[in-house]
XYZ file of C-alpha atoms in Angstrom:
404
model
C 0.024 -0.044 0.028
C 1.413 3.422 -0.848
C -1.307 5.663 0.436
C -2.874 6.106 3.872
C -5.766 3.987 4.905
C -9.097 5.670 3.954
C -10.087 6.555 7.505
C -6.676 8.060 8.267
C -6.738 10.156 5.069
C -10.145 11.438 6.075
C -8.771 12.423 9.430
C -6.208 14.493 7.717
C -8.819 16.095 5.529
C -11.136 16.958 8.344
C -8.416 18.406 10.550
C -6.468 20.285 7.934
C -8.280 23.650 8.347
C -8.069 23.404 12.123
C -4.342 22.772 12.053
C -3.876 25.531 9.495
C -5.740 28.045 11.663
C -3.307 27.283 14.609
C -0.335 28.366 12.467
C 0.575 25.175 10.765
C 0.759 24.661 6.986
C -0.013 21.524 4.920
C 1.585 22.761 1.721
C 0.350 21.501 -1.641
C -0.904 17.972 -1.364
C -3.908 15.828 -2.433
C -5.094 15.890 1.180
C -4.745 19.733 1.478
C -8.239 20.462 0.182
C -9.102 24.210 -0.527
C -12.771 23.299 0.225
C -11.855 23.367 3.860
C -12.074 27.177 4.042
C -12.865 29.428 6.958
C -16.543 29.804 5.907
C -16.964 26.128 6.665
C -15.261 26.488 10.039
C -16.672 29.752 11.491
C -14.758 29.392 14.702
C -11.332 28.873 13.171
C -10.623 32.606 12.822
C -10.716 33.248 16.524
C -9.744 29.809 17.829
C -6.528 29.724 19.914
C -3.969 26.917 19.445
C -5.223 24.976 22.529
C -8.775 25.072 21.319
C -7.560 24.042 17.878
C -5.837 21.095 19.317
C -8.961 20.091 21.257
C -11.199 20.365 18.205
C -8.633 18.446 16.180
C -8.556 15.678 18.784
C -12.407 15.615 18.767
C -12.346 15.312 15.007
C -10.058 12.213 15.170
C -12.104 10.562 17.867
C -15.360 11.071 15.822
C -13.812 9.257 12.789
C -14.653 5.659 12.385
C -11.567 3.502 12.204
C -11.103 1.594 9.014
C -10.194 -1.694 10.594
C -8.828 -3.275 7.373
C -9.748 -6.665 8.747
C -10.704 -9.596 6.545
C -13.939 -10.845 8.219
C -13.130 -14.430 6.828
C -10.007 -14.704 8.996
C -11.527 -15.957 12.201
C -10.587 -18.632 14.836
C -13.384 -20.829 13.335
C -11.619 -20.907 9.954
C -8.102 -21.422 11.417
C -6.837 -25.106 11.422
C -5.092 -26.022 14.703
C -2.047 -28.319 14.609
C 1.055 -29.126 16.638
C 2.996 -26.426 14.725
C 0.624 -23.624 15.798
C -1.152 -24.768 18.923
C 0.748 -22.538 21.350
C 0.393 -19.484 19.133
C -3.332 -20.181 18.741
C -3.722 -20.605 22.590
C -1.973 -17.265 23.201
C -4.101 -15.578 20.470
C -7.340 -16.876 22.096
C -6.121 -15.619 25.482
C -5.335 -12.132 24.155
C -8.717 -11.968 22.281
C -10.577 -12.754 25.501
C -8.592 -10.401 27.640
C -6.885 -7.726 25.602
C -4.514 -5.153 27.121
C -3.531 -7.373 30.121
C -0.293 -9.059 31.164
C -0.093 -10.665 27.675
C 0.704 -7.354 26.018
C 2.202 -7.151 23.472
C 1.693 -10.366 21.545
C 4.439 -11.175 19.097
C 3.985 -13.947 16.501
C 6.886 -14.989 14.240
C 7.565 -17.487 11.527
C 7.998 -17.938 7.779
C 5.751 -16.676 4.993
C 2.228 -18.042 4.612
C 2.115 -20.036 7.941
C -0.934 -18.279 9.447
C 0.462 -15.442 11.419
C -1.762 -12.819 9.743
C -4.724 -15.209 10.083
C -4.248 -15.405 13.879
C -3.648 -11.686 14.259
C -6.796 -10.806 12.290
C -8.760 -13.535 14.156
C -8.064 -11.712 17.381
C -9.253 -8.378 15.818
C -12.474 -9.960 14.554
C -13.104 -11.579 17.878
C -12.609 -8.339 19.764
C -14.873 -6.560 17.240
C -17.617 -9.197 17.627
C -17.492 -8.745 21.453
C -17.521 -4.932 21.110
C -18.660 -3.519 17.703
C -17.567 -0.027 18.881
C -13.969 -1.102 19.509
C -11.345 0.772 17.523
C -9.333 -1.979 15.927
C -6.617 -1.069 13.385
C -4.856 -3.657 11.302
C -2.083 -2.684 8.937
C 1.316 -3.653 7.574
C 4.403 -1.848 8.860
C 4.914 -0.182 5.434
C 1.550 1.514 5.838
C 2.609 3.040 9.147
C 5.728 4.401 7.493
C 3.694 5.789 4.562
C 1.228 7.453 6.837
C 3.954 8.999 8.913
C 5.732 10.392 5.775
C 2.410 11.834 4.553
C 1.829 13.420 8.006
C 5.280 14.928 7.908
C 4.586 16.397 4.431
C 1.421 17.976 5.686
C 2.846 19.154 9.070
C 0.228 16.980 10.637
C 2.498 14.720 12.803
C 0.319 15.606 15.937
C -2.772 14.277 14.279
C -0.799 11.149 13.096
C 0.146 10.529 16.736
C -3.368 11.001 18.080
C -4.862 8.750 15.438
C -2.618 5.813 16.174
C -2.590 6.269 19.958
C -6.328 6.324 20.326
C -6.951 2.746 19.016
C -8.053 -0.062 21.354
C -5.895 -2.562 19.572
C -3.135 -1.989 17.029
C -2.365 -4.991 14.829
C 0.871 -4.453 12.776
C 2.067 -7.054 10.314
C 5.664 -7.681 9.119
C 7.397 -5.555 11.767
C 10.811 -6.459 10.218
C 10.210 -3.821 7.482
C 10.951 -1.140 10.130
C 14.537 -2.231 9.744
C 16.868 0.692 8.897
C 13.985 3.266 9.028
C 15.203 5.199 12.127
C 12.509 7.991 12.146
C 9.733 5.460 11.713
C 11.194 3.260 14.483
C 11.344 6.258 16.846
C 7.688 7.180 16.165
C 6.547 3.592 16.475
C 8.523 3.289 19.737
C 6.605 6.206 21.267
C 3.273 4.939 19.856
C 4.011 1.416 21.077
C 4.874 2.743 24.591
C 1.858 4.975 24.763
C -0.573 2.128 23.904
C 0.962 -0.259 26.388
C 0.895 2.324 29.192
C -2.718 2.940 28.455
C -3.577 -0.735 28.545
C -4.389 -0.894 24.774
C -3.466 -4.121 22.971
C -0.559 -4.356 20.610
C -0.095 -7.349 18.286
C 2.829 -7.753 15.874
C 4.135 -10.331 13.450
C 7.537 -10.807 11.921
C 9.347 -13.406 9.887
C 11.909 -13.920 12.580
C 12.457 -14.006 16.303
C 12.447 -10.449 17.801
C 16.210 -10.552 18.800
C 17.146 -11.652 15.227
C 15.556 -8.587 13.533
C 18.581 -6.600 12.264
C 18.574 -2.789 11.873
C 16.105 -2.238 14.689
C 16.824 -0.143 17.729
C 17.761 -2.217 20.792
C 15.147 -0.644 23.117
C 12.410 -1.267 20.545
C 13.577 -4.868 20.059
C 13.584 -5.319 23.858
C 9.953 -4.131 24.076
C 8.891 -6.617 21.476
C 9.538 -9.302 24.058
C 7.721 -7.746 26.948
C 4.570 -9.796 26.578
C 4.031 -13.164 24.828
C 6.257 -14.381 21.931
C 5.297 -17.482 19.983
C 6.519 -19.094 16.795
C 4.147 -20.356 14.086
C 5.934 -23.238 12.372
C 5.395 -24.934 9.094
C 2.494 -27.396 9.543
C 3.255 -31.140 9.904
C 1.708 -33.761 7.615
C -1.594 -34.254 9.589
C -2.214 -30.561 9.861
C -1.520 -30.065 6.052
C -4.073 -32.783 5.398
C -6.609 -31.194 7.775
C -6.156 -27.788 6.081
C -6.740 -29.330 2.572
C -9.872 -31.145 3.756
C -11.245 -28.016 5.326
C -10.554 -25.797 2.278
C -12.073 -28.433 0.010
C -15.087 -28.591 2.239
C -15.516 -24.805 2.047
C -15.588 -25.125 -1.738
C -18.019 -28.072 -1.567
C -15.457 -30.435 -3.069
C -15.171 -34.035 -1.981
C -11.364 -34.556 -1.429
C -10.574 -38.171 -0.665
C -8.094 -38.889 2.077
C -5.584 -40.432 -0.366
C -5.648 -37.316 -2.570
C -5.337 -34.971 0.402
C -2.326 -37.021 1.707
C -0.693 -37.013 -1.773
C -0.833 -33.218 -1.948
C 0.205 -32.813 1.688
C 3.244 -35.033 1.268
C 4.554 -33.192 -1.776
C 3.735 -29.612 -0.856
C 5.439 -28.842 2.498
C 6.507 -25.186 2.292
C 3.604 -23.228 3.752
C -0.179 -23.003 4.077
C -0.452 -20.389 1.245
C 1.262 -22.730 -1.271
C -0.750 -25.606 -0.053
C -4.041 -23.750 -0.566
C -2.798 -22.538 -3.969
C -2.038 -25.993 -5.119
C -5.496 -27.224 -4.102
C -7.153 -24.325 -5.877
C -5.338 -25.205 -9.089
C -6.341 -28.916 -8.753
C -9.984 -28.040 -8.151
C -10.004 -25.522 -11.005
C -8.496 -28.189 -13.385
C -11.065 -30.712 -12.224
C -13.925 -28.335 -12.949
C -12.561 -27.405 -16.375
C -12.048 -30.997 -17.467
C -14.845 -32.675 -15.499
C -12.328 -35.071 -14.031
C -12.286 -36.831 -10.714
C -9.583 -35.732 -8.219
C -7.134 -38.584 -7.875
C -3.504 -38.776 -7.094
C -2.703 -39.336 -10.754
C -4.853 -36.365 -11.741
C -3.122 -34.180 -9.021
C 0.291 -35.278 -10.359
C -0.564 -34.129 -13.814
C -2.194 -30.834 -12.573
C 0.787 -29.939 -10.470
C 3.628 -31.408 -12.483
C 5.611 -28.168 -12.727
C 5.160 -27.326 -9.140
C 6.106 -30.932 -8.020
C 9.185 -30.877 -10.280
C 10.285 -27.677 -8.458
C 9.711 -29.336 -5.097
C 11.841 -32.337 -6.131
C 14.796 -30.071 -6.835
C 14.823 -28.586 -3.358
C 17.500 -29.619 -0.830
C 16.708 -32.602 1.366
C 17.489 -33.172 5.089
C 19.415 -36.319 4.031
C 21.604 -34.283 1.693
C 22.249 -31.707 4.355
C 23.276 -34.394 6.911
C 25.682 -35.983 4.375
C 27.221 -32.665 3.370
C 27.754 -31.538 6.967
C 29.189 -34.972 8.032
C 31.671 -34.819 5.191
C 32.596 -31.220 5.967
C 33.389 -31.940 9.639
C 34.896 -35.434 8.827
C 32.346 -37.408 10.860
C 29.877 -40.098 9.936
C 26.229 -39.258 9.002
C 25.010 -41.836 11.563
C 26.920 -39.846 14.297
C 24.758 -36.870 13.534
C 21.604 -38.907 14.113
C 23.060 -40.757 17.153
C 22.562 -39.905 20.899
C 26.185 -38.823 21.280
C 26.596 -35.348 22.749
C 30.286 -34.750 22.553
C 31.042 -31.286 21.129
C 32.644 -32.630 17.953
C 29.267 -34.319 17.116
C 26.766 -31.924 18.746
C 27.853 -28.796 17.063
C 27.757 -30.189 13.496
C 24.341 -31.752 14.386
C 23.114 -28.235 15.449
C 24.494 -26.730 12.197
C 22.717 -29.441 10.161
C 19.470 -28.800 11.989
C 19.803 -25.013 11.385
C 20.451 -25.625 7.671
C 17.478 -27.876 7.481
C 15.199 -25.198 8.885
C 16.593 -22.659 6.443
C 16.873 -24.667 3.271
C 13.873 -27.050 3.520
C 10.223 -26.725 4.018
C 9.968 -29.304 6.800
C 8.390 -28.356 10.084
C 10.478 -28.429 13.316
C 8.912 -31.734 14.420
C 9.760 -33.234 11.042
C 13.305 -32.057 11.280
C 13.631 -33.432 14.867
C 12.296 -36.776 13.727
C 14.913 -36.888 10.889
C 17.707 -36.303 13.420
C 17.257 -39.451 15.474
C 13.725 -38.810 16.755
C 14.571 -35.592 18.597
C 11.935 -33.126 19.948
C 11.070 -29.975 18.003
C 12.318 -27.888 20.919
C 15.786 -29.369 20.483
C 15.734 -28.111 16.862
C 14.592 -24.691 17.951
C 17.447 -24.479 20.562
C 19.906 -25.580 17.920
C 18.793 -22.872 15.429
C 19.000 -20.119 18.070
C 22.433 -21.296 19.273
C 23.981 -21.448 15.775
C 22.418 -18.008 14.810
C 24.013 -16.535 17.908
C 27.338 -18.082 17.160
C 27.261 -16.872 13.561
C 27.033 -13.281 14.957
C 29.835 -13.637 17.473
C 32.242 -16.333 15.932
C 33.845 -15.560 12.666
C 34.820 -19.189 12.096
C 31.206 -20.347 12.590
C 29.945 -17.758 10.143
C 32.558 -18.788 7.590
C 31.752 -22.559 7.983
C 27.996 -21.903 7.782
C 28.410 -19.753 4.609
C 30.558 -22.356 2.950
C 27.973 -25.122 3.739
C 25.121 -22.904 2.246
C 27.092 -22.466 -0.923
C 27.892 -26.145 -1.215
C 24.202 -27.098 -0.797
C 22.744 -24.424 -3.093
C 25.120 -24.265 -6.020
């Protein structure tokens, strides 16, 4: 999005004459409408700056917030699985009791795994409980665009009031604040003001808060004040459940064998899984064919060919074992000596980065280990890459070996 949300733009329009009368100038802009003249605001000629501020504040409060929520993204349409059950539980808790000790809520994970769905489900739930609640969902780029527009119009005060009077601020893809110092500064103050007032803040990112580069340390620290949960790639059973639910929504009878066939071949994320299903259903409608594994294989042949070219966990284990001069079976063994444990952690981290497998699936491939062991390994190796030049060099060489 490159322009402010409709409700925010109308706030700027409705307050432009008031701000102008208190000595501020908007300059020439699409939002600086000449129709807001003094004859439409009879009090503006005599109004002092404090009165202007009060009237501006009232104008913002009277504006309906454009929530930007997708009403189809609810808890009812979200498919629960092992990969997302903690994030779902936290989201339900926040929806029931917003602004409490679980503030802020920070959800992180890869693209298309359901972070936005959960975030908007909270907003829709809050709105259902209280139709007058001021819920605002937006991507971080929109916050930046709105701030830039406000600076152009000398309306930064109105910008601050608008964002700080919401009951819940839902901001997606927080990592895009990276490197934008002025935006980070403004968001920091908005974030702090909302938390101090007991208003809910919910954020998503593609990575753990401490791993977001180019973000001020105090802002990164505040991200972790409340609840932080990962949304991982769905395991096989959850992928099947998602496919069955989506097929049911489209009144399509998807047999278990067909659902399992798609789920086993498309492991990347929920978005790609749903896209593959839509493609299969469309082809079935066009040709009048029954959806079978053979039909799916033909419908998705180019996508499946691409999946087959992707790096496998087995290949990663072999490459890492050769690089560190150990045996592949040592990586999958129970041995915990440093000479084995560190390469195992590296292989786990590479598996998370280069494959579409979920944490439980990666853990299972490494001798039946728990998904929390994989998560710990990833965090440990990422920390070492930042502090140990040799580790960063080894990791970079392994990436190049596996991807070229």
